[in-house]
């Protein structure tokens, strides 16, 4: 595997693979790689001739400096995982390579970047859109792989790619979970053993809400039930539980043919998100 920290040598290297029969697959990440990331890499390896992964903890998408400072960094084991998964190129630039100026452009996605994650993490999706735009321009992949775990992020990136005519096919991959159901996340590494058990409440809430909705309960009733379960656990702070349309995340009162449940909250100081598609 080749590793690049600078844009131009990476571009020059990839140019030789931009042949008619050579598909480049791309998996952008922030590192601390786990089986969720590995599934994305392995799918790219299967579907493309050449797979590029980026590891870059993007400061412009962090609204909370503590979260940024505490974001796990496990580059050596990440490289091992990437090698095993068959990744061909890792791009892991320093900040100076990615951001030349302090002042940078901002994106506005209308309602889509103001609700849910956007409400609780102001500016987050503008930072995501900026770094994804930069990475897509740097790598110029044919296919880019994103996880359903970040459901709203996938919709934002889809809109970005469509509105700016990026020449890339986006692929959404299912959520990879721990055996007990906890969605894999780099932030899980920050949980204590006790918090790790408590963290399961988010997935359990999604499942319980799905069952209740499918048996005809109104979402407002279900939301109140889940809220009281979460409030009974001192380590949990629920930020939102939402039932939304899978295409644009507009809020729903009842299940439709395109519904997703989304949840976010804190376990102690660690912020986690999860979601469950009910119908699509
Ligand atoms: P991150 O490193 O958290 O920025 O994630 C990089 C990519 O991996 C994003 O497209 C995520 O949605 C995806 N991802 C993260 N966790 C999972 C998971 N548990 N299952 C599937 N994809 C994931």
Short mmCIF file of N, CA and C in Angstrom, two decimals, residues 9 55 74 99 125 132 157 206 211 216 250:
data_model
loop_
_atom_site.label_atom_id
_atom_site.label_comp_id
_atom_site.label_asym_id
_atom_site.label_seq_id
_atom_site.Cartn_x
_atom_site.Cartn_y
_atom_site.Cartn_z
N UNK A 9 1.34 14.79 -5.31
CA UNK A 9 1.89 13.45 -5.58
C UNK A 9 0.79 12.39 -5.64
N UNK A 55 -7.94 9.34 5.74
CA UNK A 55 -8.11 9.50 7.20
C UNK A 55 -7.77 10.95 7.49
N UNK A 74 -5.67 6.33 15.92
CA UNK A 74 -5.05 5.00 16.01
C UNK A 74 -4.43 4.66 14.64
N UNK A 99 -6.12 22.88 4.64
CA UNK A 99 -6.66 24.23 4.82
C UNK A 99 -5.54 25.25 4.75
N UNK A 125 -22.54 20.47 9.07
CA UNK A 125 -22.68 19.99 7.70
C UNK A 125 -21.99 20.90 6.69
N UNK A 132 -15.68 17.10 2.13
CA UNK A 132 -16.04 16.09 1.12
C UNK A 132 -15.78 16.66 -0.28
N UNK A 157 -24.47 14.85 1.41
CA UNK A 157 -23.45 14.57 0.38
C UNK A 157 -24.13 14.30 -0.97
N UNK A 206 -34.70 2.63 19.37
CA UNK A 206 -35.09 2.59 17.95
C UNK A 206 -35.95 1.38 17.67
N UNK A 211 -41.37 -1.02 16.67
CA UNK A 211 -42.44 -1.98 16.98
C UNK A 211 -43.73 -1.25 17.32
N UNK A 216 -49.28 0.72 15.20
CA UNK A 216 -50.27 1.78 15.03
C UNK A 216 -50.16 2.96 15.99
N UNK A 250 -37.96 15.36 6.36
CA UNK A 250 -39.07 16.15 6.91
C UNK A 250 -39.81 15.28 7.93
#
